[in-house]
Coordinates of C-alpha atoms in Angstrom, one line a residue:
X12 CA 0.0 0.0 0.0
X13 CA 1.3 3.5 -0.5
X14 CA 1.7 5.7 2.4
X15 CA 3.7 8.3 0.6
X16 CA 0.5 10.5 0.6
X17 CA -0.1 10.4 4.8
X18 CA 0.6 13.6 6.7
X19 CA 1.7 13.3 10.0
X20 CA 0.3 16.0 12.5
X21 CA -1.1 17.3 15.8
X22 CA -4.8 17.5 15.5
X23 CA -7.0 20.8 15.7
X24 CA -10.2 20.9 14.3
X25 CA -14.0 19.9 15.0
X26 CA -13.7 17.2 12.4
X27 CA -10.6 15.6 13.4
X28 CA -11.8 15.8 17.0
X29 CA -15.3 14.0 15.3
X30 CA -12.9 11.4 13.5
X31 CA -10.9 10.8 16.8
X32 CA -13.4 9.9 19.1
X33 CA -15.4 7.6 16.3
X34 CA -11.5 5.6 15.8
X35 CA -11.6 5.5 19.7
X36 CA -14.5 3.7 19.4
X37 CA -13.9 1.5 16.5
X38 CA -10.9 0.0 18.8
X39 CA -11.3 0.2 22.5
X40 CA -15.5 -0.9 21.9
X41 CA -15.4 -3.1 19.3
X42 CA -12.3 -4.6 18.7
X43 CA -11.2 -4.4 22.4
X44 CA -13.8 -5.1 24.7
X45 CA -13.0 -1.7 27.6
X46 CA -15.5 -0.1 27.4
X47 CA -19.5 -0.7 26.4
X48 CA -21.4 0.1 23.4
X49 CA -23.6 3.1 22.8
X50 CA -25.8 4.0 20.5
X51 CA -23.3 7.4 18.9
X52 CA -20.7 4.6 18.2
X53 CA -18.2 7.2 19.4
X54 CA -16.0 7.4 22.3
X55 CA -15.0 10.5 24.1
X56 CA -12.0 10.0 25.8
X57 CA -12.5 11.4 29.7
X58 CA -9.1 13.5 29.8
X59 CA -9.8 14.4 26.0
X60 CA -9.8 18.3 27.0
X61 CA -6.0 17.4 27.9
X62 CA -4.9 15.1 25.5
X63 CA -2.8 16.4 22.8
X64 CA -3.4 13.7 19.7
X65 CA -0.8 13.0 17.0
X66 CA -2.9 12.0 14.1
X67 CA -2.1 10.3 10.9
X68 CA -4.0 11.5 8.2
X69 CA -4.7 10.6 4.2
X70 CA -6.2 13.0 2.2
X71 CA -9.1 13.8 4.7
X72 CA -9.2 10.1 6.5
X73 CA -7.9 9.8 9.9
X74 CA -6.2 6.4 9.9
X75 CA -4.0 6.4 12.7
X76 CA -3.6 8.3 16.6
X77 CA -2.1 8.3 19.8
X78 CA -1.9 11.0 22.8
X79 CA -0.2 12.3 25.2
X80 CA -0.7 13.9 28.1
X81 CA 0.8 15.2 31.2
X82 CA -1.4 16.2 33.9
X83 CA -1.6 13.6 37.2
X84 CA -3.8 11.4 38.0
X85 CA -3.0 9.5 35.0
X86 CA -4.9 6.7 34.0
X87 CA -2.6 4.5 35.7
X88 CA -2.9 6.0 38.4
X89 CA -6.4 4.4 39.3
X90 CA -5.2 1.3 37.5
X91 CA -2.0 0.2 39.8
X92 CA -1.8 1.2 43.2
X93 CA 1.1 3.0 44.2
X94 CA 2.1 4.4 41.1
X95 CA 5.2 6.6 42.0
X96 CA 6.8 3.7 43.8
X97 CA 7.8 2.5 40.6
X98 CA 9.1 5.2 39.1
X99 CA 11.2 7.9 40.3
X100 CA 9.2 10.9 41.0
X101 CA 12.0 13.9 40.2
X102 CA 10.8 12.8 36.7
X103 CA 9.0 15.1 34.3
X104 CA 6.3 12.5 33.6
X105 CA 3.9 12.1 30.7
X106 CA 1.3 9.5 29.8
X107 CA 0.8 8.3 26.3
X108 CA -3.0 6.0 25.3
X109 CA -4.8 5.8 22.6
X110 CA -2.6 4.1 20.2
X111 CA -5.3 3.2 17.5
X112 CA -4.2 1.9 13.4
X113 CA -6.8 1.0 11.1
X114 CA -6.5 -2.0 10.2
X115 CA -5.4 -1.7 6.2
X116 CA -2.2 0.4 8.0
X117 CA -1.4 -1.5 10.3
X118 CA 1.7 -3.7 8.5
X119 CA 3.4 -0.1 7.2
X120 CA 5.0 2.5 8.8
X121 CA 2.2 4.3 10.0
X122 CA 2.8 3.3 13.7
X123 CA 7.0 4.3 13.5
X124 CA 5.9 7.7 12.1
X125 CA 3.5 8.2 14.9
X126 CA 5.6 7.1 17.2
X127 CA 8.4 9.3 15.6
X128 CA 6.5 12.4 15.7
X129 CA 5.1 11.6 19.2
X130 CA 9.2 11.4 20.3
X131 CA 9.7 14.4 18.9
X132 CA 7.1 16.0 20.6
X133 CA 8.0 14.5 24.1
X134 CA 11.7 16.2 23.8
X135 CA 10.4 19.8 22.8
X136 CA 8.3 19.6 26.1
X137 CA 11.1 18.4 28.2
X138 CA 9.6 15.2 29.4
X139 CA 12.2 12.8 30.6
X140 CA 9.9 9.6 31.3
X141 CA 6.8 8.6 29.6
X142 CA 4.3 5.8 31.0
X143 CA 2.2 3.6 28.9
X144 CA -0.1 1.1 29.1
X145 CA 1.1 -1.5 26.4
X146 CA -1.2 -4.1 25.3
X147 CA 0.1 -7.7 26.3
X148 CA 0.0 -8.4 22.4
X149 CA 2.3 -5.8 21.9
X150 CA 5.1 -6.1 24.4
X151 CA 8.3 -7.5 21.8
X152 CA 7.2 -4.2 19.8
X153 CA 7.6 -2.1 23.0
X154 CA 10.5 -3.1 24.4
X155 CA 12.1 -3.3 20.9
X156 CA 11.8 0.3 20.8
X157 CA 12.9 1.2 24.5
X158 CA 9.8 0.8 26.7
X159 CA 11.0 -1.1 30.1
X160 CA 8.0 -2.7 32.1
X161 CA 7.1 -2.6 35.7
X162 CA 5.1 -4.1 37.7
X163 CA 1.7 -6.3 37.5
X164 CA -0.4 -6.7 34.6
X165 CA -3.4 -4.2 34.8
X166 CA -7.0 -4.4 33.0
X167 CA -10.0 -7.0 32.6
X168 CA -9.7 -10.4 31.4
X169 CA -10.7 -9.4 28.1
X170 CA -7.8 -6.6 27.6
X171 CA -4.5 -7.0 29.8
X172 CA -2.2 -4.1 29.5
X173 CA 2.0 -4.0 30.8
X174 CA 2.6 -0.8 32.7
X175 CA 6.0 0.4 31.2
X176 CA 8.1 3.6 31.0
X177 CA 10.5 5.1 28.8
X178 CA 13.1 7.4 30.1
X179 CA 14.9 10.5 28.4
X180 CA 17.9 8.6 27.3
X181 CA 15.7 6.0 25.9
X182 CA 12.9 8.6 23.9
X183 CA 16.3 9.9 22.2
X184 CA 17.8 6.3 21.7
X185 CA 14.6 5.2 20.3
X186 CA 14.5 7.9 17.4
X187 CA 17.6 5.9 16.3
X188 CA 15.4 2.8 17.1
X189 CA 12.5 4.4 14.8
X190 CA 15.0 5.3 12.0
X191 CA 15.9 1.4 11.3
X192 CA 12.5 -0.2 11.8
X193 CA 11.2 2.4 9.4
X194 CA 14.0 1.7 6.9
X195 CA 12.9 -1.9 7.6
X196 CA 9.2 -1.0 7.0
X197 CA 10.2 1.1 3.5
X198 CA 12.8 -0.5 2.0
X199 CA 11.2 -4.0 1.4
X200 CA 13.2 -7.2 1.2
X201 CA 15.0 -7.2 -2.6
X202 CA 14.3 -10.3 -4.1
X203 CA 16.1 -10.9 -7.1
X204 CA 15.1 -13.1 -10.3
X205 CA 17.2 -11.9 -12.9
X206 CA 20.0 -13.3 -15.3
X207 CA 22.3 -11.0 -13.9
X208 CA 22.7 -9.0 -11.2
X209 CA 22.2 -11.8 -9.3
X210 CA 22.6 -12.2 -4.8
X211 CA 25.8 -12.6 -4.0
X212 CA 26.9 -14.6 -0.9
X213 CA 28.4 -11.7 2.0
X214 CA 31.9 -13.8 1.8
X215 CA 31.9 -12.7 -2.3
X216 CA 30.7 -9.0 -1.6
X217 CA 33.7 -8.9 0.8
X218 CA 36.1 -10.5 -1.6
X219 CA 35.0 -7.9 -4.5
X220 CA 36.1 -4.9 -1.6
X221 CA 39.3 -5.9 -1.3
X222 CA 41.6 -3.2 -2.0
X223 CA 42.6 -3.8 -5.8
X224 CA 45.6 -5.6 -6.5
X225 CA 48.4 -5.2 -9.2
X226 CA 47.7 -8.0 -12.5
X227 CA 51.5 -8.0 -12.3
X228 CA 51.7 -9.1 -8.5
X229 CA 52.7 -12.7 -7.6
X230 CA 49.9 -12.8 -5.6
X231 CA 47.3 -11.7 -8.4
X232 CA 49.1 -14.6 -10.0
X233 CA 48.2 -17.3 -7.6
X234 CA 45.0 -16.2 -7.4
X235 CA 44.1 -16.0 -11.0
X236 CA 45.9 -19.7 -11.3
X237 CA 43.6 -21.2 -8.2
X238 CA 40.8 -19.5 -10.0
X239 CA 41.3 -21.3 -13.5
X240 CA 41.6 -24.7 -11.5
X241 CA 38.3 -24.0 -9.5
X242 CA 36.6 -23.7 -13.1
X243 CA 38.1 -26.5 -14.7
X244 CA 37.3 -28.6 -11.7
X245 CA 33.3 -27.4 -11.8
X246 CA 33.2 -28.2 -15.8
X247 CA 35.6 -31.2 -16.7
X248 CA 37.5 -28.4 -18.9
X249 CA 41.5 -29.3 -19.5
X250 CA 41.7 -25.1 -20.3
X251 CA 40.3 -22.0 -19.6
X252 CA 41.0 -18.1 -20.3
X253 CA 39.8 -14.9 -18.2
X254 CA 39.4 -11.4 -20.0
X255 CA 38.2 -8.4 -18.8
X256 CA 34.4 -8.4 -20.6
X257 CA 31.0 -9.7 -20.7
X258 CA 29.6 -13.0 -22.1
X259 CA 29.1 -10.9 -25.8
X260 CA 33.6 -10.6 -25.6
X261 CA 33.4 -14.2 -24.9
X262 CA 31.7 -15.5 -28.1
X263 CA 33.8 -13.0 -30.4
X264 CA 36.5 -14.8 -29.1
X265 CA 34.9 -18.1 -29.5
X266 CA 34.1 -16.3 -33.3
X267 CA 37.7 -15.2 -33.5
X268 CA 39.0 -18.9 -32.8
X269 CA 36.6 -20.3 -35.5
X270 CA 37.5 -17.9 -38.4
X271 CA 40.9 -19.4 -38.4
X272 CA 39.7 -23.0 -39.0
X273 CA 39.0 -21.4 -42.5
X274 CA 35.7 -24.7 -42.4
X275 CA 31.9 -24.3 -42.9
X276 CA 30.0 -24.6 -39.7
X277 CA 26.5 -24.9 -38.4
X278 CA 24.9 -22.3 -36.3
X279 CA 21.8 -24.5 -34.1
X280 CA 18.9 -21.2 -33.2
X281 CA 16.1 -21.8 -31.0
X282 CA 15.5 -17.6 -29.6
X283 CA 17.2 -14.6 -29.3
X284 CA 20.4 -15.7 -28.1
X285 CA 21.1 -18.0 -31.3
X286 CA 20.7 -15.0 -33.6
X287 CA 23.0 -13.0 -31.8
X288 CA 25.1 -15.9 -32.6
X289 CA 24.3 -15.6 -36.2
X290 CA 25.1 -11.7 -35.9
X291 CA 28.6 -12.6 -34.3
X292 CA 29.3 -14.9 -37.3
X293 CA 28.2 -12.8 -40.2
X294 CA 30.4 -9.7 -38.6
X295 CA 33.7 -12.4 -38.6
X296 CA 32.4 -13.4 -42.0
X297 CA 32.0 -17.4 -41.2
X298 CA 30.8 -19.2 -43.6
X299 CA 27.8 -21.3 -41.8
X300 CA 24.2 -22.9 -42.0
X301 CA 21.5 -21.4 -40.3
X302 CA 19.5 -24.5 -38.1
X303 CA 16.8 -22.8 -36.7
X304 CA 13.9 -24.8 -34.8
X305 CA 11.1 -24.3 -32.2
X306 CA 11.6 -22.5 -29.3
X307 CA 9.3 -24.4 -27.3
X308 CA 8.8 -27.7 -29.0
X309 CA 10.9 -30.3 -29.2
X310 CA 14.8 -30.5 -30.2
X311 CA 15.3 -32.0 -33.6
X312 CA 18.3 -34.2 -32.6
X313 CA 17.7 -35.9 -36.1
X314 CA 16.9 -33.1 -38.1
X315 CA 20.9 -31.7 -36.8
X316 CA 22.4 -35.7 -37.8
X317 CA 20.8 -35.3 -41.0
X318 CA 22.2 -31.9 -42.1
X319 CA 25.6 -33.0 -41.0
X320 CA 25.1 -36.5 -42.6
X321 CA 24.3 -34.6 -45.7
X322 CA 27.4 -31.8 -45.8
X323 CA 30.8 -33.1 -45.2
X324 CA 32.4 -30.0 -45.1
X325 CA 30.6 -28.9 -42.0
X326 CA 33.5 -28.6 -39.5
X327 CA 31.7 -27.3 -36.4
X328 CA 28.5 -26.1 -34.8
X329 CA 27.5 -23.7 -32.6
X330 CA 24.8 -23.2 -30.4
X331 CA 23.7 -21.5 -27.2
X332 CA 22.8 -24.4 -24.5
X333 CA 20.7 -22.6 -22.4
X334 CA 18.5 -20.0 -24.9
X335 CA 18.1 -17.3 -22.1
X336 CA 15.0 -16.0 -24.2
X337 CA 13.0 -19.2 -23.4
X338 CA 14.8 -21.3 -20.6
X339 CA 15.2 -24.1 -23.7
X340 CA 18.0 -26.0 -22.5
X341 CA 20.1 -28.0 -25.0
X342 CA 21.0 -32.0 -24.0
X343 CA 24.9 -32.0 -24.2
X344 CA 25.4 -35.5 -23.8
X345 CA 23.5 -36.2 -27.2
X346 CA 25.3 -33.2 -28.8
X347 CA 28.4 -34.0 -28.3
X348 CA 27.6 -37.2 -29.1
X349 CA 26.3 -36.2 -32.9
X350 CA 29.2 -34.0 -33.2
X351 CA 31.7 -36.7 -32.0
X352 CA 30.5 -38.9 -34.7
X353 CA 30.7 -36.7 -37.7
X354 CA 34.3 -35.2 -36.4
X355 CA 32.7 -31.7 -36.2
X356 CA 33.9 -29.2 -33.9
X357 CA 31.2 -28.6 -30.4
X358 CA 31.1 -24.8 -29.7
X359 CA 28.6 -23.4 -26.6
X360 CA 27.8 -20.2 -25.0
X361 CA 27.0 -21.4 -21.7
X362 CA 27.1 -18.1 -20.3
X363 CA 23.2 -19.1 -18.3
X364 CA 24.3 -22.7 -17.4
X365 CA 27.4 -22.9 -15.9
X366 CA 26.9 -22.5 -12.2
X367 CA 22.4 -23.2 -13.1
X368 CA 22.8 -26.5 -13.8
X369 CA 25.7 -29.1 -14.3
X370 CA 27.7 -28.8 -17.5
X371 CA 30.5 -31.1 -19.0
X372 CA 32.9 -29.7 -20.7
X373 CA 34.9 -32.7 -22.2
X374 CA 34.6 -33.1 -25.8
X375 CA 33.5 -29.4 -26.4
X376 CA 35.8 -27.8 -28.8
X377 CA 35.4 -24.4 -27.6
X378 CA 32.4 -22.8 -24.7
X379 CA 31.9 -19.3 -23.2
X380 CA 31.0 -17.8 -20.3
X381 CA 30.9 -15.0 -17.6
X382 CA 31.5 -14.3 -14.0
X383 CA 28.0 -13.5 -13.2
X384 CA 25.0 -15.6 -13.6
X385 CA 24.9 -18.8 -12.4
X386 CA 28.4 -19.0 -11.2
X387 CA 26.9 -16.2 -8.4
X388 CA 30.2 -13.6 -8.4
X389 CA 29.7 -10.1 -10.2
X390 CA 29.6 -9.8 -14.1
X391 CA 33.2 -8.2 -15.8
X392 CA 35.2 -11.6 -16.4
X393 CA 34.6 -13.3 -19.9
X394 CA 35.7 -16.8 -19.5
X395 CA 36.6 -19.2 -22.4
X396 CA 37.4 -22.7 -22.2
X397 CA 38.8 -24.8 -25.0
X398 CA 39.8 -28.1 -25.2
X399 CA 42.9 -28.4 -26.8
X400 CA 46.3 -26.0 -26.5
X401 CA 46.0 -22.8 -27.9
X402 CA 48.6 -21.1 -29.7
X403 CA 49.2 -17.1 -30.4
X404 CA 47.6 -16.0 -34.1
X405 CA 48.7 -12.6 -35.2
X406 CA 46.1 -12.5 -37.7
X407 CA 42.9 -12.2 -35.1
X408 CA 42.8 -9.4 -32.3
X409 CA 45.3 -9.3 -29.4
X410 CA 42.4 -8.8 -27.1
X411 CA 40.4 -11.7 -28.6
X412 CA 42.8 -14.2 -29.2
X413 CA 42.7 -16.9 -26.9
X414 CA 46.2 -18.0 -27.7
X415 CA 47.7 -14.7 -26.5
X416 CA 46.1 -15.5 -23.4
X417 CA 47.2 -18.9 -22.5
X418 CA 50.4 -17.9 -23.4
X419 CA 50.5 -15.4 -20.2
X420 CA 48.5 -17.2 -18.1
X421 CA 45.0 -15.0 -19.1
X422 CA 46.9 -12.3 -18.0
X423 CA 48.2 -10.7 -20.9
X424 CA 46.7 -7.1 -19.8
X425 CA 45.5 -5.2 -17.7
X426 CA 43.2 -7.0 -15.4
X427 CA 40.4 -6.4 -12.6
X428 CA 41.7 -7.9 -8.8
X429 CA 38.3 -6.8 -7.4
X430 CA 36.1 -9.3 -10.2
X431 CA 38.6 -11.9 -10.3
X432 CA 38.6 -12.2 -5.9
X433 CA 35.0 -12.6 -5.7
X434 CA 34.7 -15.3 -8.4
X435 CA 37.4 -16.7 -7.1
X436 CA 35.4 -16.6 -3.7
X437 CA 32.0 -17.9 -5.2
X438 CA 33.8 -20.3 -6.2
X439 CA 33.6 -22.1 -2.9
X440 CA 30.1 -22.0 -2.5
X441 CA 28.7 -22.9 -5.2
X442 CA 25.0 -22.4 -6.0
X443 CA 23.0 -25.2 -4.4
X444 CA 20.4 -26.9 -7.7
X445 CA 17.4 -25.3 -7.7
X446 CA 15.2 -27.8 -9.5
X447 CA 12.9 -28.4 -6.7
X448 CA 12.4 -24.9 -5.8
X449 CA 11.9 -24.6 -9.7
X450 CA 9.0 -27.1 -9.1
X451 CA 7.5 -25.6 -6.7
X452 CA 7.1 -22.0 -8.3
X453 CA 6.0 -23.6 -11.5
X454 CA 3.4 -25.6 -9.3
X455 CA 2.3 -22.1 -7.5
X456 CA 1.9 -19.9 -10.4
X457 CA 0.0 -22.5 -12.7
X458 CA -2.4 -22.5 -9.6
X459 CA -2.9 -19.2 -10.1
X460 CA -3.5 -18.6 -13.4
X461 CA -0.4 -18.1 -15.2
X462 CA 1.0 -19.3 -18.6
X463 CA 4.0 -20.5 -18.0
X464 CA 6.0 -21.3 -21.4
X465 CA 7.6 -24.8 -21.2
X466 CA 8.5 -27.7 -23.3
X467 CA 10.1 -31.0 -23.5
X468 CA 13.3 -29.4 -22.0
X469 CA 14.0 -26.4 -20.0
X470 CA 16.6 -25.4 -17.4
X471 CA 15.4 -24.8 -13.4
X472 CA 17.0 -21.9 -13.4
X473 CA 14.8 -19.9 -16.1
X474 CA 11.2 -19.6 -15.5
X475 CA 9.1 -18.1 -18.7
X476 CA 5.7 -16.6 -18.3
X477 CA 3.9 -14.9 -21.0
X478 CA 0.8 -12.2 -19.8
X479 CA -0.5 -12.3 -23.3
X480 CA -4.3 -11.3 -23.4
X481 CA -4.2 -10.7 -19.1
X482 CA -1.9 -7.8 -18.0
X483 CA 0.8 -5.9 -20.0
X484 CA 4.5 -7.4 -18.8
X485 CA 5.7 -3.7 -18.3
X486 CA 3.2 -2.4 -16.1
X487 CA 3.2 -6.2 -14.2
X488 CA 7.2 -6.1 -13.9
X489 CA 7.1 -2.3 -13.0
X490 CA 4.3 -3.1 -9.7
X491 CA 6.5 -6.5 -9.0
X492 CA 9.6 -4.0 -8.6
X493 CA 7.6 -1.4 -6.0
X494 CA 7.0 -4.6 -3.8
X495 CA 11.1 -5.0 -4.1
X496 CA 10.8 -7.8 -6.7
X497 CA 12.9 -7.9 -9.4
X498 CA 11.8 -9.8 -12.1
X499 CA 13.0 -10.3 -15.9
X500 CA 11.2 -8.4 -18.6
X501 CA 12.4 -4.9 -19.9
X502 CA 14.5 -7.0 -22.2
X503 CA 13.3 -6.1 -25.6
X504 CA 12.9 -9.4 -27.1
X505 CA 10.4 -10.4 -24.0
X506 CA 8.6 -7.0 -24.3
X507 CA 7.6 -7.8 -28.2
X508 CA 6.4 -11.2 -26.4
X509 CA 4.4 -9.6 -23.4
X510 CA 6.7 -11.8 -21.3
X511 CA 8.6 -11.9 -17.7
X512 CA 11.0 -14.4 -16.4
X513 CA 12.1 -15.7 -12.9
X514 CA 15.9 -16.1 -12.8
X515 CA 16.7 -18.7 -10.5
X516 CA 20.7 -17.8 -10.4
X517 CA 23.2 -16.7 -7.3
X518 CA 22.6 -17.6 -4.2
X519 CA 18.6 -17.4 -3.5
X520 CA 16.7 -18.3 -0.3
X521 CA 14.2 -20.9 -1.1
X522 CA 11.7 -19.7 1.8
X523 CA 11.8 -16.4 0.6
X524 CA 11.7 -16.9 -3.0
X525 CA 8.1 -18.9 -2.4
X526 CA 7.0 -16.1 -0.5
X527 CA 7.9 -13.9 -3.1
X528 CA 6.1 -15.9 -5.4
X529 CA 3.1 -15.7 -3.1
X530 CA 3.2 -11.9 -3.3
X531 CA 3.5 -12.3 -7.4
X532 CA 0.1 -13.8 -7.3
X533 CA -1.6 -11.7 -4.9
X534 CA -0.5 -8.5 -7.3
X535 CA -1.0 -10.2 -10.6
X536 CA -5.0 -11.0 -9.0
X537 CA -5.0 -7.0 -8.1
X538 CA -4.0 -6.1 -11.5
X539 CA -6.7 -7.9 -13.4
X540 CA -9.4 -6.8 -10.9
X541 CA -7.8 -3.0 -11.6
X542 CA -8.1 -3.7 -15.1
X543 CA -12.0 -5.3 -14.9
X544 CA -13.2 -2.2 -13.4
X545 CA -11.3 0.0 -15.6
X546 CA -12.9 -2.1 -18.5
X547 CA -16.4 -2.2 -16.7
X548 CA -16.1 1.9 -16.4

């Protein structure tokens, strides 16, 4: 709900004195059993004439009070006996009652900001302790935010109250107190499902601070060399390169290698990520095959052994094995096993499924990749792994030519210590598989209504919905992102589809990714009521 619209303010006129006393009655009659009924339905408090009220108002609505006062006997004077031997009577007392929230307001900040403004109100009069009654439902809240109790419970059966106080030191440690739980109350949890950023571990985020680190230093060495085991080790590479760059510097280099193999290739498409593949290689000027099939429907395994069966002088193929636009995740076992028997040349971007899911590497010519994504660290590294030795070529790129970099250890310029730390940190704590909690979203948002684009096979970590002829995927993705979720779908190849996706890369809480989930349906029903009566109007 949006409570950027609430004022905040002392109240001073007839009609908020009207819309007082009819609050007072909503809570202390009806909701909490103190005091009877009457036929008004309002309830006039009996030190009203002394009570100054803090009120919470939007647009004309009272939705929120509490008062203070600080004339004896208080209330609580004729509700424990022996009041002031409790407290220490050099105080400059005050009582605050009346707390009262209506109920839509009551899970915002509209009870810190009145509690804010009634701290701020307490120091300008000099009070140094204030006395409270504090409902027995209540008392973690209290205490959180300085309120010490004393002595015995007070009030009927039916509403049981804590006498407490809060001293000087405490009203000014409290506005401390009121600054965080409010920034708790604004700034909702951020619950990432994207490609990239993705949550980063705290041991990573720590690792990327590090002071940076010369790429000449032996140390930047060691760590660079540990980091290039760490990969090999996750994939079943024999070698792998680092550059400065995204996963777009990694295929040009995976482009770069091809154009010197001077062969035909095949390019396999299945979304957007295949044609930028195609892009790649018409800018190098390969000569290739375009293979282009379903993005949701099944893989044609056969229909790829036929076209190589049928042109000899294909020498490799290409293909992006998860297609980030869809989720459509290739099978590289049977892949590499068509390639292996024709003698052509396996080339992947895995840049969205190494670190998502578990990828083998042996018997892939040449596959790309990045620091971000699934392998949870920050985006900047391009990694590249081939599987045989790789030899300098004057006649591509320095930058691009893998060669150059195996030759000085991936390190053949200037380099980033900050990126290369924290992958080297994610490293050790690898993502744990997320095909159950994949399961478990699917199973929640087909339950409510959504289309969720799947076929014969898709990776856990990509979840495609498409809001064709419901909601538009902007505005949806826009509301997601007030709540502080972060879904996929300003990219423009999902926009033309009216779709959003649910990134399950980094490292993500299960428990609260289900409750985000949770929240996703309860906005995406509010958006197509919205839209009904904007329709029915």
């Amino acid at each position: 709900m949006d409570t950027s619209a609430i004022t905040y303010k002392i109240a001073d006129s007839d009609e908020e004195f009207n819309q007082i006393h009819k609050l007072n009655y909503d809570t202390f009659v009806e909701e909490i059993p103190q005091h009877r009924p009457n036929t008004d339905k309002r309830l006039i408090d009996r030190f009203n004439d002394e009570n100054i009220y803090i009120i919470a108002k939007r647009d004309q609505e009272i939705i929120g009070m509490i008062s203070v006062r600080d004339t004896r006997p208080f209330s609580l004077d004729s509700k424990l006996e022996n009041l002031d031997s409790y407290i220490n009577s050099d105080e400059k007392l005050c009582e605050i009652r009346l707390l009262s929230i209506k109920q839509a307001y009551r899970k915002g900040v509209v009870f810190y900001r009145l509690c804010e403004q009634l701290v701020s109100y307490c120091l300008k009069q000099g009070y140094t302790m204030a006395l409270i009654s504090g409902t027995t439902r209540q008392l973690k809240l209290y205490k959180r935010i300085g309120f010490v109790p004393f002595g015995p419970l007070v009030g009927s059966e039916e509403a049981r109250y804590q006498p407490m106080y809060l001293t000087e030191e405490n009203f000014k440690a409290s506005t401390k107190a009121f600054q965080k739980l409010m920034e708790r109350q604004q700034a909702p949890v951020q619950q990432l499902f994207l490609p990239g950023p993705v949550t980063q571990l705290k041991a990573v985020q720590e690792a990327w601070a590090k002071a940076p680190v010369s790429h000449r230093a032996e140390e930047f060495h060691h760590v660079m060399a540990q980091t290039k085991e760490k990969l090999l080790q996750l994939t079943n590479g024999r070698y792998v390169e680092l550059a400065v760059g995204t996963g777009t510097l990694a295929n040009e280099m995976v482009a770069a290698q091809l154009s010197t193999l001077h062969q035909k290739g095949v390019i396999l498409t299945s979304g957007e990520f295949g044609e930028r593949l195609v892009k790649q290689a018409e800018r190098w000027g390969l000569s290739f095959d375009q293979l282009a099939h379903s993005q949701t429907g099944p893989v044609p395994y056969e229909n790829i052994e036929k076209w190589l069966e049928a042109d000899s002088e294909i020498g490799w193929l290409w293909t992006v094995h998860c297609e980030t636009s869809t989720g459509r995740l290739y099978a590289l076992d049977r892949l590499k096993e068509i390639c292996g028997k024709h003698g052509v040349r396996l080339c992947l971007d895995a840049c969205s499924s190494i670190g998502s899911v578990p990828v083998d590497l042996s018997g892939v010519w040449l596959a790309s990749s990045v620091s971000g994504k699934g392998l949870a660290a920050y985006p900047g590294l391009a990694l590249v792994f081939h599987d045989e030795p790789a030899f300098a070529n004057d006649s591509l790129p320095a930058y691009l030519d893998i060669g150059t970099y195996e030759q000085a250890e991936s390190i053949p310029f200037t380099h980033c210590s900050n990126g290369l730390y924290a992958l080297n940190e994610a490293l050790n704590h690898p993502a744990p598989p997320f095909a159950s909690l994949c399961e478990s979203i699917l199973a929640i948002l087909e339950a409510n209504g959504f289309t969720v684009v799947r076929g014969e096979s898709f990776s856990p970590a990509i979840i495609t919905v498409d809001l064709s002829g419901h909601l538009s995927a902007r505005a949806f993705g826009d509301r997601l992102k007030q709540h502080g979720i972060h879904v996929s779908y300003e990219s423009t190849y999902l926009l033309e589809r009216n779709w959003f996706q649910l990134a399950l890369m980094g490292h993500i809480d299960a428990r609260l990714a289900k409750k985000a989930v949770q929240t996703i349906t309860t906005i995406y029903a509010k958006m197509k009521q919205e839209q009904a009566v904007r329709s029915y109007e």
